[in-house]
Structures are given as structure tokens and as C-alpha cells.
Amino acid sequence: MPRATFILSDGDRRTIDIPAGWSLMEGARQEGIPGIVAECGGGALCSTCHVHVAPEWHETTGPASDLEEALLGLAPGADEHSRLSCQIEMTEAYDGLTVTVPETQATG
Amino acid sequence: MTTETVLIIGAGQAGAEAAWRLRELGHEGAVILAGAESHAPYERPPLSKKFLSGTGDTARLQLRKPTAYTEAGIDLLTGTAVRDLDTEAGTATTANGARIDFDHCILALGATPRHLPQSVPGGRAARVLRDLDDAAELRETLQAGRRLVVIGGGYLGMEVAATARGRDVAVSVVEAAPAIMNRGVSQQTAAFFHAAHEARCVAVKTGVAVASIRPGKGGDLLTLDSGEELEAGIVIAAIGVAPNTALAAAAGIDCDDGILVDGNCRTSVPGVYAIGDCAAQLVPSSGRRLRLESVQGAVTHARLAAAAITGTDPPPERAPYFWTEQYSYRLQMAGLADPSRPCEDLLRGSPEDGSFTVYRFQDDVLAAVEAVNNPVDFVRSQGRIGQSRETFE
């Protein structure tokens, strides 16, 4: 099962197993990773599962889609490494993926 | 900081979010999350869509795995219905007679599906869809070749109709109002979905009501007030919900089609909050009282109550948003038009191509946006709610 590491806003690191085929967001939510709100449940409808992908993983995960880009426009602190974690589907190729959880998500 | 106990009654999405939010905001006292259902908190939106289609798996519906609550110091009590609330003493009594003491109480009681009125003979034969158990049962019955009649052409009813068609179930929809999705969307959007269902052989009957249901040959026989008869193997009533207010009302908390709360989700009784589908909130900016039945409403309320309890800044107010998925179409809506006033609708894009946006203006101000398969447009438009019409010309 691929593992992913979340660097939390307080600097803590949490490494979790995520079943292949699940999204990074689903894995984070199941484990109660703080800061991943995922209000819409993973349909790319909101921006509340925003993460910063570690630069060395950027090539593997690829860039955000146009829709993601538009949604990330609503996310505080989004940058060129930003992705919506619901749009990253975990496979063995992503084993070791590291992302940073932003301090705040967009939700009101 | 505080070591006070927060009791959250109701473990749906609102209740669960409140529990997690309290911990994120640094609440150090006990957090007890008590829900009547036997399941850990889960997402309801997929129950009429992905889960009902037969592909959704129960573990993926869960908002968190059950052990995550323990790790976060949240006491999750499933199968625990609260039958009595004494706000003065700060105690709740469960159906089993156990007593739970609290300093603050968040009511996240949800809503109960309405059944057909007593005046419809046999109306109880119609099943309802609200929780995971309802969905699991309905999923078993939706077998190819069966006949489903959906009573109620709102979002839920039309989602069930679409999902059932995807499973080769024959579907009729009976809606008493003149149009489907009558409560919230523009005429263009309603007509688009009506046509989409008819194109997939759903018999959409508007402006008619069910007069009676009685046993028929292969199941039930529905008689409509037009005299038409419909045979059905499965009948589902999707005619809205009633907020669960009984516990609050019995505790002397002000209720009126929902538990009345202020902009911070405080009820009329100090220390008691109400969130999610059961709460009727006075929205500060508009002065309107709204009972939103939406995930975003649940999450926003939960954050307001958690902020109030921890004495932290409330999250900013945001236009409500909703979505529905039927076939390959996703409708996203933001903002709320005032139903008592007319709307001037501006259509952009092409319904013929299955992708368009409707901007709804009231008094030349953008009141609401509806986008079908136009998510980028939708995202950009959300921030324009409240802007003057001139900026759209």
C-alpha cells in the first residue's frame, strides 16, 4: 500500500498508508489529518483539500488541471506546487509522496 | 485553557465536523459525539449517487476511520440516541438511561424524511432515503428490469431516478409542482434536467400528485389524481425532510421549522448551539432566516459553533453552495435567490451542448449562479455574487 507523508502547519509530520485507487484526500480524511477539510467529498467542487506538493514530487504528480487551477485561485497561499488532494489518485508510483498542509483552507 | 465538556448530539457531517473543529481550535476538554446510528459518521451525498449505483463502498463513505476519533480524543458514541436534555442542569439522558454531563451542548440532530400524508391511502408503502441503511436496502432492490416510481422531483428524487436508470431500472417520477427541482433552480435549468431524464426514458410527470397506493400484481399500484395508474415494484418518497426539533423543543429551546439560532449558531438557551439540517439560522448579512440542507451549511455551522465555544474568530460568511449530479451532468449552485421576488436570468453557454451557466439577478444584483458542467465558470462566478449587473454586460 502506498504511503504518504503530511507536513502539518505546526511542523508535525504524519505518515499514513493509503489504499491504491483512493485519493490522497480520502486517505488523509480517514486518518483525521488536521487541515484537510474536503467539504465537497472529493468532487473538485471546492478547494478545501488544498496541499503543497513537495517540489521533488511535482513531476510525478503533474500540474493541476484547469479546473483545479480555478479552484486553487480561491485557496489561501496557493503556489505553483499547489494541488487539490482529492485529484491525486494514489498508486504505487506515489509511495513516499510528501505534501505540506496549508495553515488555513478557504472555507467560511 | 478550558477543560469544559462539549456534548455533540447527532453524529452526521455537522456533528463530526464540530468535533474535529473543536480539537483543531485547541479545545482541551472532553468532546463527546453521540449519534443514534450504528455507523461512524459518513457522507450522505453519495447515498443517492455513487453508493446507490452499486459501486460505492461503505468504508469510503466514512468521514474518518473509527479509531481516528479515539486518537484525536473524541469520544464517539454510536448507537446512542439522546432522549432528554436538561439545559439548566447540563445533563443529557440517553435512550438507555445513561446520563451525560456537559458544559456546552451542540445539537446536530439532522432531519427526518417526510412520508406521504395520511390522506393518501397506502402512502406508507413508499420507502424513504435518508441514511446508509436506507440506501443499502434500496440498492439491493434496484435490479435491472424492475419498475421504480419516485414521488417527488426534487434533487434527491431526480438523483435516485438517474442512478436507477444507470442500473436499467424503469423509472417514473411524479411531482406535484409544475416543474422538477422547483424549489431552487431557474426555469432553464429545470427544463434542461427534465429533458435529460426524458431522453433516458424516465417518465417525468409534473403537476400531478399520488392519490393512493395499493397492492398490485407485481408490487404496488399507484393511482394519480389525474386518474392515471402506475405499476411499481419499488416506490420511494423523496418529498423533503422535517428538521428534528423535538428534543430541543422539549428542553424549552425556541423552534419554528428548525431550531432557531443566531449568526453564531447559538440557540435561545445559553451554552446550547444548533447546527446543520436541524438549525434555522438568522443570516447576519441578509437578515433572512435560512434552514439549509447542505453539506456546506453543515460544515459552516459546525465551524461557527466551535469558534463560539472556543472564543476564537468566527469564519467569514460565504454564499451557500449546493450541487447535484444526474447522469453525466453536474449542476453547481451558489447563492440563494429570494423566492418572494422575481429573478432575471442571464444564460451563457449552450444547454444543447450540455454546458451552460445561468446568472440570476434580483434588483440588478447577482443573487445566484447555476452552472451545468461548467465548473471553471462556476468557481469564477461564485465570488461575483452580490455584484451589480452592469459588470456582466
PDB file of C-alpha atoms in Angstrom, chain B residues 216-325:
ATOM      1  CA  GLY B 216     -50.953  -4.643  -7.322  1.00  0.00           C
ATOM      2  CA  LYS B 217     -49.800  -7.596  -9.397  1.00  0.00           C
ATOM      3  CA  GLY B 218     -46.041  -7.298  -9.211  1.00  0.00           C
ATOM      4  CA  GLY B 219     -45.825  -4.886  -6.320  1.00  0.00           C
ATOM      5  CA  ASP B 220     -47.709  -1.647  -5.832  1.00  0.00           C
ATOM      6  CA  LEU B 221     -50.292   0.150  -7.905  1.00  0.00           C
ATOM      7  CA  LEU B 222     -50.246   3.928  -7.678  1.00  0.00           C
ATOM      8  CA  THR B 223     -53.247   5.979  -8.667  1.00  0.00           C
ATOM      9  CA  LEU B 224     -52.551   9.609  -9.504  1.00  0.00           C
ATOM     10  CA  ASP B 225     -55.028  12.420  -9.002  1.00  0.00           C
ATOM     11  CA  SER B 226     -55.239  12.627 -12.799  1.00  0.00           C
ATOM     12  CA  GLY B 227     -56.699   9.116 -12.763  1.00  0.00           C
ATOM     13  CA  GLU B 228     -53.587   7.583 -14.314  1.00  0.00           C
ATOM     14  CA  GLU B 229     -52.307   4.345 -12.778  1.00  0.00           C
ATOM     15  CA  LEU B 230     -48.673   3.351 -12.406  1.00  0.00           C
ATOM     16  CA  GLU B 231     -47.338  -0.079 -11.524  1.00  0.00           C
ATOM     17  CA  ALA B 232     -44.271  -0.160  -9.369  1.00  0.00           C
ATOM     18  CA  GLY B 233     -42.021  -2.783  -7.869  1.00  0.00           C
ATOM     19  CA  ILE B 234     -40.385  -0.099  -5.760  1.00  0.00           C
ATOM     20  CA  VAL B 235     -41.862   3.197  -4.568  1.00  0.00           C
ATOM     21  CA  ILE B 236     -39.761   5.879  -2.988  1.00  0.00           C
ATOM     22  CA  ALA B 237     -40.993   9.142  -1.492  1.00  0.00           C
ATOM     23  CA  ALA B 238     -38.483  11.985  -1.826  1.00  0.00           C
ATOM     24  CA  ILE B 239     -40.708  14.823  -0.751  1.00  0.00           C
ATOM     25  CA  GLY B 240     -38.431  16.681   1.592  1.00  0.00           C
ATOM     26  CA  VAL B 241     -37.448  16.490   5.210  1.00  0.00           C
ATOM     27  CA  ALA B 242     -38.639  17.850   8.528  1.00  0.00           C
ATOM     28  CA  PRO B 243     -35.980  19.186  10.905  1.00  0.00           C
ATOM     29  CA  ASN B 244     -35.530  17.160  14.091  1.00  0.00           C
ATOM     30  CA  THR B 245     -36.552  19.663  16.725  1.00  0.00           C
ATOM     31  CA  ALA B 246     -38.415  17.531  19.281  1.00  0.00           C
ATOM     32  CA  LEU B 247     -35.520  17.166  21.723  1.00  0.00           C
ATOM     33  CA  ALA B 248     -34.825  20.901  21.626  1.00  0.00           C
ATOM     34  CA  ALA B 249     -38.456  21.930  21.870  1.00  0.00           C
ATOM     35  CA  ALA B 250     -38.971  19.661  24.883  1.00  0.00           C
ATOM     36  CA  ALA B 251     -35.965  21.344  26.508  1.00  0.00           C
ATOM     37  CA  GLY B 252     -37.592  24.747  26.081  1.00  0.00           C
ATOM     38  CA  ILE B 253     -35.392  25.898  23.197  1.00  0.00           C
ATOM     39  CA  ASP B 254     -37.112  28.157  20.635  1.00  0.00           C
ATOM     40  CA  CYS B 255     -38.014  26.309  17.439  1.00  0.00           C
ATOM     41  CA  ASP B 256     -40.002  27.149  14.317  1.00  0.00           C
ATOM     42  CA  ASP B 257     -39.366  24.905  11.313  1.00  0.00           C
ATOM     43  CA  GLY B 258     -35.928  24.301  12.771  1.00  0.00           C
ATOM     44  CA  ILE B 259     -34.082  25.146  15.947  1.00  0.00           C
ATOM     45  CA  LEU B 260     -33.727  28.917  15.874  1.00  0.00           C
ATOM     46  CA  VAL B 261     -30.128  30.100  16.005  1.00  0.00           C
ATOM     47  CA  ASP B 262     -28.279  33.374  15.585  1.00  0.00           C
ATOM     48  CA  GLY B 263     -25.397  34.105  13.232  1.00  0.00           C
ATOM     49  CA  ASN B 264     -23.063  32.123  15.504  1.00  0.00           C
ATOM     50  CA  CYS B 265     -25.410  29.131  15.790  1.00  0.00           C
ATOM     51  CA  ARG B 266     -26.439  29.953  19.363  1.00  0.00           C
ATOM     52  CA  THR B 267     -29.935  28.825  20.349  1.00  0.00           C
ATOM     53  CA  SER B 268     -32.230  30.722  22.698  1.00  0.00           C
ATOM     54  CA  VAL B 269     -30.620  28.865  25.631  1.00  0.00           C
ATOM     55  CA  PRO B 270     -27.082  29.917  26.621  1.00  0.00           C
ATOM     56  CA  GLY B 271     -24.486  27.221  26.098  1.00  0.00           C
ATOM     57  CA  VAL B 272     -26.622  25.326  23.598  1.00  0.00           C
ATOM     58  CA  TYR B 273     -25.938  25.524  19.856  1.00  0.00           C
ATOM     59  CA  ALA B 274     -27.696  24.002  16.859  1.00  0.00           C
ATOM     60  CA  ILE B 275     -26.038  23.187  13.532  1.00  0.00           C
ATOM     61  CA  GLY B 276     -26.738  21.502  10.212  1.00  0.00           C
ATOM     62  CA  ASP B 277     -30.110  20.444   8.852  1.00  0.00           C
ATOM     63  CA  CYS B 278     -31.927  20.961  12.169  1.00  0.00           C
ATOM     64  CA  ALA B 279     -30.911  24.613  12.525  1.00  0.00           C
ATOM     65  CA  ALA B 280     -32.759  27.638  11.164  1.00  0.00           C
ATOM     66  CA  GLN B 281     -30.154  30.361  11.136  1.00  0.00           C
ATOM     67  CA  LEU B 282     -30.634  34.096  11.046  1.00  0.00           C
ATOM     68  CA  VAL B 283     -28.057  35.118   8.457  1.00  0.00           C
ATOM     69  CA  PRO B 284     -26.459  38.379   9.588  1.00  0.00           C
ATOM     70  CA  SER B 285     -25.879  39.983   6.171  1.00  0.00           C
ATOM     71  CA  SER B 286     -29.355  39.483   4.749  1.00  0.00           C
ATOM     72  CA  GLY B 287     -31.480  39.257   7.873  1.00  0.00           C
ATOM     73  CA  ARG B 288     -33.119  36.174   6.330  1.00  0.00           C
ATOM     74  CA  ARG B 289     -33.738  33.041   8.339  1.00  0.00           C
ATOM     75  CA  LEU B 290     -32.464  30.029   6.445  1.00  0.00           C
ATOM     76  CA  ARG B 291     -32.568  26.333   7.090  1.00  0.00           C
ATOM     77  CA  LEU B 292     -30.032  24.998   4.637  1.00  0.00           C
ATOM     78  CA  GLU B 293     -29.980  21.323   3.871  1.00  0.00           C
ATOM     79  CA  SER B 294     -26.478  21.137   2.537  1.00  0.00           C
ATOM     80  CA  VAL B 295     -23.023  19.849   3.340  1.00  0.00           C
ATOM     81  CA  GLN B 296     -21.615  23.335   3.171  1.00  0.00           C
ATOM     82  CA  GLY B 297     -24.280  24.517   5.608  1.00  0.00           C
ATOM     83  CA  ALA B 298     -23.407  21.680   7.972  1.00  0.00           C
ATOM     84  CA  VAL B 299     -19.686  22.397   7.837  1.00  0.00           C
ATOM     85  CA  THR B 300     -20.084  26.158   8.161  1.00  0.00           C
ATOM     86  CA  HIS B 301     -22.447  25.850  11.117  1.00  0.00           C
ATOM     87  CA  ALA B 302     -20.087  23.411  12.802  1.00  0.00           C
ATOM     88  CA  ARG B 303     -17.228  25.878  12.489  1.00  0.00           C
ATOM     89  CA  LEU B 304     -19.333  28.743  13.812  1.00  0.00           C
ATOM     90  CA  ALA B 305     -20.356  26.780  16.899  1.00  0.00           C
ATOM     91  CA  ALA B 306     -16.806  25.544  17.513  1.00  0.00           C
ATOM     92  CA  ALA B 307     -15.490  29.103  17.187  1.00  0.00           C
ATOM     93  CA  ALA B 308     -18.107  30.396  19.628  1.00  0.00           C
ATOM     94  CA  ILE B 309     -17.278  27.705  22.202  1.00  0.00           C
ATOM     95  CA  THR B 310     -13.524  28.231  21.958  1.00  0.00           C
ATOM     96  CA  GLY B 311     -13.788  32.005  21.824  1.00  0.00           C
ATOM     97  CA  THR B 312     -11.979  32.193  18.506  1.00  0.00           C
ATOM     98  CA  ASP B 313     -12.845  34.304  15.461  1.00  0.00           C
ATOM     99  CA  PRO B 314     -15.853  33.036  13.519  1.00  0.00           C
ATOM    100  CA  PRO B 315     -15.212  32.071   9.912  1.00  0.00           C
ATOM    101  CA  PRO B 316     -16.345  34.706   7.401  1.00  0.00           C
ATOM    102  CA  GLU B 317     -19.813  34.449   5.913  1.00  0.00           C
ATOM    103  CA  ARG B 318     -19.905  32.891   2.471  1.00  0.00           C
ATOM    104  CA  ALA B 319     -22.595  32.407  -0.143  1.00  0.00           C
ATOM    105  CA  PRO B 320     -24.213  28.984   0.272  1.00  0.00           C
ATOM    106  CA  TYR B 321     -23.468  26.425  -2.380  1.00  0.00           C
ATOM    107  CA  PHE B 322     -25.074  23.178  -3.460  1.00  0.00           C
ATOM    108  CA  TRP B 323     -24.555  20.594  -6.115  1.00  0.00           C
ATOM    109  CA  THR B 324     -26.368  17.698  -7.722  1.00  0.00           C
ATOM    110  CA  GLU B 325     -25.192  15.029 -10.137  1.00  0.00           C
TER     111      GLU B 325
END
